[in-house]
Coordinates of N, CA and C and ligand atoms in Angstrom, one line a residue:
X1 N -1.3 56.3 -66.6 CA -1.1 57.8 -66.4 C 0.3 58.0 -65.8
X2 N 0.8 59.1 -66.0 CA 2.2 59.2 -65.7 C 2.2 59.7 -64.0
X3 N 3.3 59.4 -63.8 CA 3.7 59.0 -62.0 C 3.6 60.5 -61.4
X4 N 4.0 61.2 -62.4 CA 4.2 62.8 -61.7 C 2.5 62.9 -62.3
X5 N 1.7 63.6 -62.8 CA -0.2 63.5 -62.5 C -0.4 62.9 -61.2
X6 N -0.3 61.6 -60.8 CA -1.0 61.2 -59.9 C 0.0 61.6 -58.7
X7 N 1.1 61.9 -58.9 CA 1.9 62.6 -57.9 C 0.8 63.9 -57.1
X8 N 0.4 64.9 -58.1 CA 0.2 66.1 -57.8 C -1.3 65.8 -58.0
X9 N -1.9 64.9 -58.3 CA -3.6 64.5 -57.7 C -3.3 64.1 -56.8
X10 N -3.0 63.3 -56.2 CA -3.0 62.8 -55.0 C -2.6 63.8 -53.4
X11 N -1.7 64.7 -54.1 CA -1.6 66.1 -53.3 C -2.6 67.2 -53.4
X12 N -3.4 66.9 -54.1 CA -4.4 68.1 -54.4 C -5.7 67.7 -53.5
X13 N -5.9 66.4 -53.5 CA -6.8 66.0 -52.8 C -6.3 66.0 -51.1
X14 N -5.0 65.8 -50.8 CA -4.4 65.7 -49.5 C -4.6 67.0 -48.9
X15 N -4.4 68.4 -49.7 CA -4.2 69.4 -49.1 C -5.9 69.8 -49.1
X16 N -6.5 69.8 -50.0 CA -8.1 69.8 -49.8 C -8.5 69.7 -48.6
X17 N -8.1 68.2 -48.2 CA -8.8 67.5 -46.8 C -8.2 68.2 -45.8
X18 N -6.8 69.3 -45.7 CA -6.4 69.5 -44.8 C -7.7 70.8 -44.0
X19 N -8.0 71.4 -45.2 CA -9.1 72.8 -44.9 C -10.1 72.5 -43.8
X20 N -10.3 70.7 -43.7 CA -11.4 70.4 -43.1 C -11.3 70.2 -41.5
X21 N -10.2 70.2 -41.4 CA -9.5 70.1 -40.6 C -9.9 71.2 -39.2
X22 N -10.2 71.5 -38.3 CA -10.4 72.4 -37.6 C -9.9 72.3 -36.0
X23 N -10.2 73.7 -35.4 CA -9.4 73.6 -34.1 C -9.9 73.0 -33.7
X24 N -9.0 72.0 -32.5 CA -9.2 71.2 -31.5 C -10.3 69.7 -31.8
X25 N -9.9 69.7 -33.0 CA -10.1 68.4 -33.4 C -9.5 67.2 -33.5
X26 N -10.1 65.7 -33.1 CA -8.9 65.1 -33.2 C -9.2 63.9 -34.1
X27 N -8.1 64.1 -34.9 CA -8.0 63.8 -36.3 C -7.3 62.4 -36.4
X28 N -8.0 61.2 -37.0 CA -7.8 59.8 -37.3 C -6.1 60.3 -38.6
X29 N -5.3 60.0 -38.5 CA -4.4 60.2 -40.0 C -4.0 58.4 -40.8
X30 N -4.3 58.6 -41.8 CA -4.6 57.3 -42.5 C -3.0 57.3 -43.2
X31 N -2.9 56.0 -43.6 CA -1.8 55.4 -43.9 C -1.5 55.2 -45.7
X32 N -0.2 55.1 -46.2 CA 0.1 55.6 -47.5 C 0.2 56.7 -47.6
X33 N 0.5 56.8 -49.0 CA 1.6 58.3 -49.7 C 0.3 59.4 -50.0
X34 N -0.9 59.1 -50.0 CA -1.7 60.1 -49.9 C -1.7 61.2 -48.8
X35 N -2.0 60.3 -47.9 CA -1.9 60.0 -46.4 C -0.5 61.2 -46.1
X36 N 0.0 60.6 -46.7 CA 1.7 60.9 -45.9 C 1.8 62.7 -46.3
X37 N 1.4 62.5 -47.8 CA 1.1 64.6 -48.1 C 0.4 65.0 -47.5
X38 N -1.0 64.3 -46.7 CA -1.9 65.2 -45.7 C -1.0 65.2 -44.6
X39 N -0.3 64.8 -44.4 CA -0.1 64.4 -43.0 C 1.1 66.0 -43.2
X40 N 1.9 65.7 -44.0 CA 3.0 66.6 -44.4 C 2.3 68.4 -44.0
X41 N 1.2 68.3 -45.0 CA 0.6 69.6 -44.7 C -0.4 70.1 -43.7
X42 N -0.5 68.8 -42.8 CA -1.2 69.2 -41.3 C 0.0 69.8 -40.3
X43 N 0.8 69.3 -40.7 CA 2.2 69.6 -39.6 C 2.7 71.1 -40.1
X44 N 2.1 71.5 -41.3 CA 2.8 72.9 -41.2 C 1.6 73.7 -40.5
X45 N 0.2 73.5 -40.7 CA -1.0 73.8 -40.5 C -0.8 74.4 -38.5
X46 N -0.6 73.0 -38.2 CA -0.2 72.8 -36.9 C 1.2 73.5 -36.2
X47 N 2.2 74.0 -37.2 CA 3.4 74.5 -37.3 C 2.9 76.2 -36.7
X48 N 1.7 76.3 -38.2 CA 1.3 78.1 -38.2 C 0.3 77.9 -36.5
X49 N -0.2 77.0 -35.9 CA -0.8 77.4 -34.8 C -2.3 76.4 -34.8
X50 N -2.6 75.7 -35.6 CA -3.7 74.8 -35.9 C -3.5 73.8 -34.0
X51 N -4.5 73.2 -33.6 CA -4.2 73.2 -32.7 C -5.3 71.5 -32.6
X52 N -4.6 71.2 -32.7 CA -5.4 69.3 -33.6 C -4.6 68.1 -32.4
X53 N -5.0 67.4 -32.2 CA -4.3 66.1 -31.8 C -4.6 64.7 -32.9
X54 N -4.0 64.1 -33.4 CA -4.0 62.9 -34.5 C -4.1 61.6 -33.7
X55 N -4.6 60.8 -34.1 CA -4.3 59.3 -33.9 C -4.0 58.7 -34.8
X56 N -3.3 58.5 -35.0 CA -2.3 57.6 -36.2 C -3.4 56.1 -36.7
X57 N -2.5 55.6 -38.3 CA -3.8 54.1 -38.5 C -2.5 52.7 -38.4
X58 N -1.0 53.9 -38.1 CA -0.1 52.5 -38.2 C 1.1 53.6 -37.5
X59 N 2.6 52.6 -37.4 CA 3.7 53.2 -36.5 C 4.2 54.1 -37.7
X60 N 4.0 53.6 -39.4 CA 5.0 54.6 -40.3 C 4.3 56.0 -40.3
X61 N 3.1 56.0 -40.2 CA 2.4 57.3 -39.7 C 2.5 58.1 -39.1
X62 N 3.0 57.0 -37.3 CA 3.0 57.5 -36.3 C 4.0 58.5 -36.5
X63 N 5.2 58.0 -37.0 CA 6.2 57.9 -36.9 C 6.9 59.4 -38.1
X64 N 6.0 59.8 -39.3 CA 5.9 60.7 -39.8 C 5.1 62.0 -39.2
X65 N 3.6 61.2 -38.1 CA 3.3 63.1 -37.8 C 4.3 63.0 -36.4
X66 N 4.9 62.7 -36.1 CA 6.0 63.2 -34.7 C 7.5 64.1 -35.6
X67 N 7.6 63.6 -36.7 CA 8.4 64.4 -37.5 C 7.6 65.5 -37.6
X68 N 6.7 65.7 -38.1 CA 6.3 67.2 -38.5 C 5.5 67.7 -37.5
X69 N 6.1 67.1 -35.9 CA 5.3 67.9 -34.9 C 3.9 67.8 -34.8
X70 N 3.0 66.5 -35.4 CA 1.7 66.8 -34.6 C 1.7 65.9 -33.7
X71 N 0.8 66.5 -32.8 CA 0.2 66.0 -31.2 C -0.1 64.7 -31.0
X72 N 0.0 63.3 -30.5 CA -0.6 62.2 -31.2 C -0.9 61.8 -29.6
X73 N -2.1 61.3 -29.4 CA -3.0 60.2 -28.5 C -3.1 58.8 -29.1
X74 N -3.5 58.4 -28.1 CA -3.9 56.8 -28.5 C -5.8 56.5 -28.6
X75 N -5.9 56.0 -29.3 CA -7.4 56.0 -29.5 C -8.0 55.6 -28.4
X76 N -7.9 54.6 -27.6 CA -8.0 54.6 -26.4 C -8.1 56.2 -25.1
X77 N -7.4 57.5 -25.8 CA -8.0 58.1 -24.8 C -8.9 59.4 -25.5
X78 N -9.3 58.6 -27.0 CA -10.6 59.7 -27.6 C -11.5 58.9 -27.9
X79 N -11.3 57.7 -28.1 CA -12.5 56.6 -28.6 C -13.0 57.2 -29.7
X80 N -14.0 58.8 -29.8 CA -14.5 59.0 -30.9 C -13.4 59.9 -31.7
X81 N -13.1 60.0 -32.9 CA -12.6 61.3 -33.8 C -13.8 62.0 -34.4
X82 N -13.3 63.0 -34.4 CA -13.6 64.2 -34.9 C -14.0 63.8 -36.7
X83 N -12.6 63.5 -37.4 CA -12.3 63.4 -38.8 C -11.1 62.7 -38.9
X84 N -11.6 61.6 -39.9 CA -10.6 60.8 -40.1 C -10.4 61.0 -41.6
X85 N -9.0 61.0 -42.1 CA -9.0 61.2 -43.2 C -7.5 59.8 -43.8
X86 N -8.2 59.4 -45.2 CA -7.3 58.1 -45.6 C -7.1 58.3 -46.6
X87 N -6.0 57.1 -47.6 CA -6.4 57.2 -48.5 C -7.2 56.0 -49.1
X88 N -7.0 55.5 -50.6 CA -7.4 53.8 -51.0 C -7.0 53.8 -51.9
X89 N -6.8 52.1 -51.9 CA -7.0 51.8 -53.0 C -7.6 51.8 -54.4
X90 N -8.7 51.6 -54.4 CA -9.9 51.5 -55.1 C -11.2 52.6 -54.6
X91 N -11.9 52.9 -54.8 CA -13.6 53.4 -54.5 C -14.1 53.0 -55.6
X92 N -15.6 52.5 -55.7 CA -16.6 52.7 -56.3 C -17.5 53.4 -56.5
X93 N -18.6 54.0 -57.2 CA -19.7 54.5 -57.0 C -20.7 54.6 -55.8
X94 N -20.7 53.8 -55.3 CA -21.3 53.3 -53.8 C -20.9 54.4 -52.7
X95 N -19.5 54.6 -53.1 CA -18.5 55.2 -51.9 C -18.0 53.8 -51.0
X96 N -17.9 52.0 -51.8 CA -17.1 51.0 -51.2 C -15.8 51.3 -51.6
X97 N -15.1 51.2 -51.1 CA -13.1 51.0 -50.7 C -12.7 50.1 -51.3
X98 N -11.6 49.6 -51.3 CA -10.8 48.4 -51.4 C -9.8 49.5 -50.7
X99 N -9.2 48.9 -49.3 CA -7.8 49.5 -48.6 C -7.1 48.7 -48.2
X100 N -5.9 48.6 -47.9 CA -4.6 47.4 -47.1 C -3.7 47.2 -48.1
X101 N -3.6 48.1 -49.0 CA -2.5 47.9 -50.1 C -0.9 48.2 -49.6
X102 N -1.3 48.9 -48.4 CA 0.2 49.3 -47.4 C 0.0 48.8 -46.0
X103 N -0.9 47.6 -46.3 CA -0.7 46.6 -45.0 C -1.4 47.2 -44.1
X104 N -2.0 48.2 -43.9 CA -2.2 49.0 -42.7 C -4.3 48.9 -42.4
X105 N -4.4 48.0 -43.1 CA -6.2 48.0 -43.3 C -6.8 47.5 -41.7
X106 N -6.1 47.1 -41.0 CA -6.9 46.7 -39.8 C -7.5 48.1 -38.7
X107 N -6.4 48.4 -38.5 CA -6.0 49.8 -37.8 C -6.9 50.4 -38.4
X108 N -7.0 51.3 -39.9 CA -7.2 52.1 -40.9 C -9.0 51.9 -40.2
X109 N -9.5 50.7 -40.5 CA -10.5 50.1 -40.5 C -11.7 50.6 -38.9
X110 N -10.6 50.3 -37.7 CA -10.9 50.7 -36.3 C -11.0 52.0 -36.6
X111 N -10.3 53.0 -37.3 CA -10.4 54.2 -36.9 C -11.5 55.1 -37.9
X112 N -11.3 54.4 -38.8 CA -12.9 54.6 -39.8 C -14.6 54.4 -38.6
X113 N -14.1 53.0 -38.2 CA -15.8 52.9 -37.4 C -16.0 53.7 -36.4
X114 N -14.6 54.0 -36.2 CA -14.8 55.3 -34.4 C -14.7 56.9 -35.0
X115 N -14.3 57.2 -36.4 CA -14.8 58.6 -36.4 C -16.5 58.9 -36.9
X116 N -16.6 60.3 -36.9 CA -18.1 61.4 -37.1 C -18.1 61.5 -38.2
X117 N -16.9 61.6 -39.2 CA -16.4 61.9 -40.7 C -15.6 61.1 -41.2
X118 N -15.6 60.6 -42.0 CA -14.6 60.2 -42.6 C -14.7 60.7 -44.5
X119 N -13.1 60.9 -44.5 CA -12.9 61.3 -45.8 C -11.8 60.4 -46.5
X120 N -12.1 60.3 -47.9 CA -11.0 59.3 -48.4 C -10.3 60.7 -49.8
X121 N -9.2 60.3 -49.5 CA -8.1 61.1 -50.2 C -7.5 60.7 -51.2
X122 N -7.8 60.6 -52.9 CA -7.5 59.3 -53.6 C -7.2 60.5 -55.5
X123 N -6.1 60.1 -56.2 CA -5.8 59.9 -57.2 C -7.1 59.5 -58.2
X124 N -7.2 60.1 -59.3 CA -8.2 59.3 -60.3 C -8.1 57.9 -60.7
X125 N -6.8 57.5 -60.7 CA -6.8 56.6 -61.1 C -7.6 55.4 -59.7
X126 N -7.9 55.9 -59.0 CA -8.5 55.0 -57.8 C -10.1 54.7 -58.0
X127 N -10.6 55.5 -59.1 CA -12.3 55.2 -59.1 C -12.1 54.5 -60.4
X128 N -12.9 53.4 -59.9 CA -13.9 52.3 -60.7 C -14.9 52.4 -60.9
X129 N -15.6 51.7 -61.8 CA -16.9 51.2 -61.7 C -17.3 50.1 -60.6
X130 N -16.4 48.8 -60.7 CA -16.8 47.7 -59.7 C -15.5 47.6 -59.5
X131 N -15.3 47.3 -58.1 CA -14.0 47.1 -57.3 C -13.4 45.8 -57.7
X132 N -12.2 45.4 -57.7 CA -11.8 44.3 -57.9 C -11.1 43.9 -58.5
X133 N -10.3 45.5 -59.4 CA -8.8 45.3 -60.5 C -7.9 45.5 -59.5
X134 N -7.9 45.6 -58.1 CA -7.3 46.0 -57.2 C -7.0 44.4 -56.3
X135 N -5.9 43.8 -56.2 CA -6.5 42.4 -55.2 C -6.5 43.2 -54.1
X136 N -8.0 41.9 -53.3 CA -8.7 42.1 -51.8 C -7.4 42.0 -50.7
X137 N -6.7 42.4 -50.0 CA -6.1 42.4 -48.7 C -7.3 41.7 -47.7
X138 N -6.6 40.7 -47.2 CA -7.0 40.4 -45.9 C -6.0 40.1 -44.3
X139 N -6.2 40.4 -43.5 CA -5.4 40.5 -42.5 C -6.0 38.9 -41.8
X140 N -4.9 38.2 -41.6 CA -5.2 37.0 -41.0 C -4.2 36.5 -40.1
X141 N -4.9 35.9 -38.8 CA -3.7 35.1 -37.8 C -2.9 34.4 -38.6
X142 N -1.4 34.4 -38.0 CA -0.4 33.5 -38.9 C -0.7 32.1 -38.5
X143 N -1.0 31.4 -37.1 CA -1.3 30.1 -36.4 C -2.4 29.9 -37.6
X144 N -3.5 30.4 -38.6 CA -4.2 30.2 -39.7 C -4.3 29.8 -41.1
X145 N -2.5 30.7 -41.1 CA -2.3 30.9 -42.8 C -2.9 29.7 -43.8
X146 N -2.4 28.6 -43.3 CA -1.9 28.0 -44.6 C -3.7 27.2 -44.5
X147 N -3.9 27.2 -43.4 CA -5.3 26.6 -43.7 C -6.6 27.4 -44.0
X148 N -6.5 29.0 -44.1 CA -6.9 29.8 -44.9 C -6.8 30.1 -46.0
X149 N -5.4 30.3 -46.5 CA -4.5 29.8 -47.8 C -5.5 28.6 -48.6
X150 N -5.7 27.7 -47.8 CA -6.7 26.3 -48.5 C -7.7 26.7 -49.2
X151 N -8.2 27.1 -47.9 CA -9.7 27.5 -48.2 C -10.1 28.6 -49.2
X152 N -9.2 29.4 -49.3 CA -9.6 30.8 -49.8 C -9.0 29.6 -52.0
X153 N -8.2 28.8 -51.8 CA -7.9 28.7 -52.8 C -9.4 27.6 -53.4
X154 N -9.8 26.8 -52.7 CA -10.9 26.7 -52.9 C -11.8 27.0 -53.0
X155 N -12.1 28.1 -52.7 CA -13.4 29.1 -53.5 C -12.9 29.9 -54.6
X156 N -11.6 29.3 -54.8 CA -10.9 30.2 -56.2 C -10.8 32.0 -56.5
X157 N -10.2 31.9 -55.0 CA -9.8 33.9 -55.1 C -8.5 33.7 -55.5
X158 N -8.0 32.7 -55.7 CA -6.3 33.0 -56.0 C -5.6 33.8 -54.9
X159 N -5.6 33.1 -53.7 CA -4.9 33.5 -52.5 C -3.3 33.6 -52.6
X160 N -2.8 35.2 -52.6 CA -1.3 35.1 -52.2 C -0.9 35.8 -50.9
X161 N -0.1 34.7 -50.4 CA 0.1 35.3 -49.3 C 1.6 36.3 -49.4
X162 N 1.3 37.5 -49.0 CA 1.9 38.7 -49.1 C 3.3 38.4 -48.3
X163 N 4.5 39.0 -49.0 CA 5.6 38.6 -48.8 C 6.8 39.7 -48.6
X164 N 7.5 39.8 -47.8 CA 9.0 40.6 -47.7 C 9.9 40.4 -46.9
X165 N 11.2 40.9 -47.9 CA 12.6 40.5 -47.4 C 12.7 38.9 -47.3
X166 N 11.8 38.4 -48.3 CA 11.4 37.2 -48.1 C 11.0 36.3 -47.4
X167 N 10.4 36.6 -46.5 CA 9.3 36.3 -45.6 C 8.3 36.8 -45.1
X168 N 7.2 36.5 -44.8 CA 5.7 36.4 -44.5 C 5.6 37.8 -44.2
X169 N 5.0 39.2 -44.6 CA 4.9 40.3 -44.6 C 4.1 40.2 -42.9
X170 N 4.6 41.1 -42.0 CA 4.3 41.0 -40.8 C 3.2 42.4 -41.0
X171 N 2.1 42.4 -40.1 CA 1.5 44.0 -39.7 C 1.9 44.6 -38.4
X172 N 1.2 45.8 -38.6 CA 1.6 46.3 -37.3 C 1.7 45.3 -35.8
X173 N 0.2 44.8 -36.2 CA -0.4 43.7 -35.3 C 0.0 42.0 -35.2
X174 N 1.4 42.2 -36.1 CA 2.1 41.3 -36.1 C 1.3 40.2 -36.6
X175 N 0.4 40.3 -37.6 CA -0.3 39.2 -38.7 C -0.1 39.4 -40.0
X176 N -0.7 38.3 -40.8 CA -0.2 38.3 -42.0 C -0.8 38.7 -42.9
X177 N -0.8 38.9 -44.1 CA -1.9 39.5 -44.9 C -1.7 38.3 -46.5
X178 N -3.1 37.9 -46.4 CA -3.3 37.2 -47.9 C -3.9 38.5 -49.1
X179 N -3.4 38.3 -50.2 CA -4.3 39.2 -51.1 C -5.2 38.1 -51.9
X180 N -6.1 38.5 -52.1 CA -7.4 37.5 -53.2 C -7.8 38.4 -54.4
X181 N -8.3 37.6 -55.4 CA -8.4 38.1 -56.6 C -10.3 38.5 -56.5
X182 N -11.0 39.5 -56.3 CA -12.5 39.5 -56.3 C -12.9 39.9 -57.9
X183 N -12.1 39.9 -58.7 CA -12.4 40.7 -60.0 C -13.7 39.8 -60.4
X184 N -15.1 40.8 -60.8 CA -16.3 40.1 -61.3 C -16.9 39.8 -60.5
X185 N -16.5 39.7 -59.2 CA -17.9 39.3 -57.6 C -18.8 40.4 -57.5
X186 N -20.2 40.3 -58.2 CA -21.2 41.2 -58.1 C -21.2 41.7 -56.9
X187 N -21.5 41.2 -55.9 CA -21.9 41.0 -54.5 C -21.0 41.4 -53.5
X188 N -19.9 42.1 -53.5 CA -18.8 42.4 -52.4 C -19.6 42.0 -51.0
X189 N -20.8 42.6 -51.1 CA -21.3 42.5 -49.1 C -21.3 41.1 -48.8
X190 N -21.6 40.7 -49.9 CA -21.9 38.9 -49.4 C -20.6 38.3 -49.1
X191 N -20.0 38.5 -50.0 CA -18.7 38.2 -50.3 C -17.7 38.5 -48.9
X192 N -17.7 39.7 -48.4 CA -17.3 40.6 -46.7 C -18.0 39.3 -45.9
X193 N -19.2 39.5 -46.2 CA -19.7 38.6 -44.6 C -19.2 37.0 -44.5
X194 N -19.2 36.8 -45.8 CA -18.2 35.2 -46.1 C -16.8 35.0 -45.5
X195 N -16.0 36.1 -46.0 CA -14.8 35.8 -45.8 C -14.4 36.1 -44.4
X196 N -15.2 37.3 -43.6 CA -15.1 37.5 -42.3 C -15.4 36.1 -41.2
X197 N -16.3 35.3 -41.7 CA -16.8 34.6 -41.2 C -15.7 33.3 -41.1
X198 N -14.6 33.3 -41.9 CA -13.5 32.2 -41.5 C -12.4 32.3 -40.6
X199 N -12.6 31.7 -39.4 CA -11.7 31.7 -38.6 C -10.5 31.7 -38.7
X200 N -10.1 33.2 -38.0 CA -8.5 33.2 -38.5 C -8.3 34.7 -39.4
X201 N -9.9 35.2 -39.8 CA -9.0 36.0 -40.8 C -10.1 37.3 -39.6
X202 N -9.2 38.0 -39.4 CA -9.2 39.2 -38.7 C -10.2 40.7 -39.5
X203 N -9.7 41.0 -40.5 CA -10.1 41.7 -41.1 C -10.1 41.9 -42.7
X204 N -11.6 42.2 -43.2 CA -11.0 42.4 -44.8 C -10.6 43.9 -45.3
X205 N -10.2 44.4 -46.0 CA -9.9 45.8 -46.9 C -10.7 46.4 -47.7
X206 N -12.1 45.6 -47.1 CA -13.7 46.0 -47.8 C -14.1 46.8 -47.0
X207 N -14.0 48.3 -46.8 CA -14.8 49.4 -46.6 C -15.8 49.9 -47.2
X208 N -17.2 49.3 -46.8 CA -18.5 49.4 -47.4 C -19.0 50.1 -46.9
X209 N -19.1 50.7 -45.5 CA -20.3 51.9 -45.4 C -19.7 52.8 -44.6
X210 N -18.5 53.0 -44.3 CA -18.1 53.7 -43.6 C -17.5 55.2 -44.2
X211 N -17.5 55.7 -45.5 CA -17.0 56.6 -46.1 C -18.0 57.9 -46.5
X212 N -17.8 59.2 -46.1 CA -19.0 59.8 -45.8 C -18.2 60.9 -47.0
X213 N -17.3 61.0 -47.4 CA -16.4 62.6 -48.4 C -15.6 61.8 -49.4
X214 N -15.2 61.5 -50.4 CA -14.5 61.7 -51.3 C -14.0 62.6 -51.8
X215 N -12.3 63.0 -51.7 CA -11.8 64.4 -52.6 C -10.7 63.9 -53.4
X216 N -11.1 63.7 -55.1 CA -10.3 63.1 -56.1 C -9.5 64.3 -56.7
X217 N -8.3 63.9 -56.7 CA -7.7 65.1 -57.7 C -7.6 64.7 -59.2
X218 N -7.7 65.5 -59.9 CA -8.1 65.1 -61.7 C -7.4 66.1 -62.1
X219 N -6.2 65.8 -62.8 CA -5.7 66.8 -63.8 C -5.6 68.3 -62.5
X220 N -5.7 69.0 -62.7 CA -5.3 70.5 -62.1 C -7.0 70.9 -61.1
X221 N -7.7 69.9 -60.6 CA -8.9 70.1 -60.3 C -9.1 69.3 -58.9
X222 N -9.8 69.2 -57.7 CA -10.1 68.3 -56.9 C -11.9 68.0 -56.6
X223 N -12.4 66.9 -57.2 CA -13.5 66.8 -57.1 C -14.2 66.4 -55.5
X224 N -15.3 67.0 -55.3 CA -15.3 66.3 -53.5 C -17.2 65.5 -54.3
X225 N -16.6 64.8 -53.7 CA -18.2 63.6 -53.9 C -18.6 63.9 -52.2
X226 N -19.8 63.7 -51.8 CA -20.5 63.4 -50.6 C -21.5 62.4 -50.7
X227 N -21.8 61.4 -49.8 CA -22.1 60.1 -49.8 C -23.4 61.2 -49.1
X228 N -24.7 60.7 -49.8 CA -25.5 61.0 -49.3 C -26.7 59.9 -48.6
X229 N -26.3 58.7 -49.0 CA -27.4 57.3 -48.3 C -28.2 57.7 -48.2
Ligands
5RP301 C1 -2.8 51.4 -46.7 C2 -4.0 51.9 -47.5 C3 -3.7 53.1 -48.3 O1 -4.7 54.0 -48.0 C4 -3.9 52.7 -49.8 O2 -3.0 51.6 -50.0 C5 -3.6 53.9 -50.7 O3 -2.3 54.2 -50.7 P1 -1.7 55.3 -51.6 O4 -2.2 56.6 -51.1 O5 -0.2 55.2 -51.4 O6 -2.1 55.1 -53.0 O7 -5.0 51.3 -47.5 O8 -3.2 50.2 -45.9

């Protein structure tokens, strides 16, 4: 699909989620270019008198709502949010994720299990049937890599370990990120509890039950899904 469509779905869904938005709420703001239009149109929201505090899911975040003037705490002094809003990678039918395609899945991840709402903000081109055209992000200690690198190559995910400026892509949290190939794994849950289970790897980019709104933009339209469980 052409770059300008998913330009202006991906803004259509952004500005959607901003409505949800209410006074004196304090709002999780998720990471990526989704992300970055919500974020854009909470700062004018907050500009006209909206009156919100954010906690950011990474510093390029941070570092965008202080540009547009919103209020930012540390999660440490709300614990819970109000509404968190992200974008993804991938969704399924389920309402499972694939996120960490902009590094940012650890954070993203904490601030998902500590909000009341959460909403994902996503392009058409982000729903699937079954997750897994998307490679899996995993956040892993560096003192780990290469003997997770092993292991992950022996169960045949096709482990790459994520790279810039030619060297080892750092996170916020100053770890590394492998991507894996899950294309065809029936089972993602099993698959989550496996991979979590190897020392060293911190977090996966499998958001399975944490997602309560979906708002897709399609052509000139924004669809909102609600996860009903
Ligand atoms: C960052 C993420 C993003 O939400 C995901 O990569 C989607 O990005 P974009 O909105 O740019 O398509 O998980 O870690």
């Amino acid at each position: 699909m052409k770059s300008t469509v998913i330009e202006h779905e991906k803004k259509l869904a952004a500005y959607e989620s901003v409505s949800l938005v209410k006074n004196g709420m304090i709002v999780g703001l998720g990471s990526g270019s989704t992300a970055e239009h919500m974020i854009r149109k909470l700062g004018e929201e907050v500009e006209k008198g909206l009156s919100i505090k954010g906690v950011p899911s990474s510093e390029r975040t941070a570092q965008l709502a202080q540009e547009v003037g919103i209020p930012l705490i540390l999660l440490k002094e709300a614990i819970t949010l109000d509404i968190n809003i992200d974008g993804a990678d991938e969704f399924d039918p389920k309402f499972r994720l694939i996120k960490g395609g902009g590094g940012a899945l650890l954070r993203e991840k904490i601030l998902a299990h500590n909000s009341k709402l959460n909403v994902i903000i996503a392009d058409s081109g982000k729903k699937v049937s079954a997750l897994g055209k998307f490679k899996l992000p995993l956040e892993i200690i560096p003192f780990a890599t290469q003997a997770i690198l092993a292991e992950l190559n022996k169960m045949g995910l096709k482990p790459v370990l994520r790279k810039l400026d030619g060297g080892a892509y750092r996170t916020d949290e100053n770890n590394n990120i492998i991507d894996i190939d899950i294309f065809g794994v029936k089972e993602v849950d099993k698959l989550n509890g496996t991979l979590i289970e190897i020392p060293g790897v911190v977090e996966t980019g499998l958001f399975l039950k944490t997602t309560d709104i979906i708002l897709m933009g399609q052509g000139s339209e924004t669809l909102f899904f609600r996860n009903t469980r």
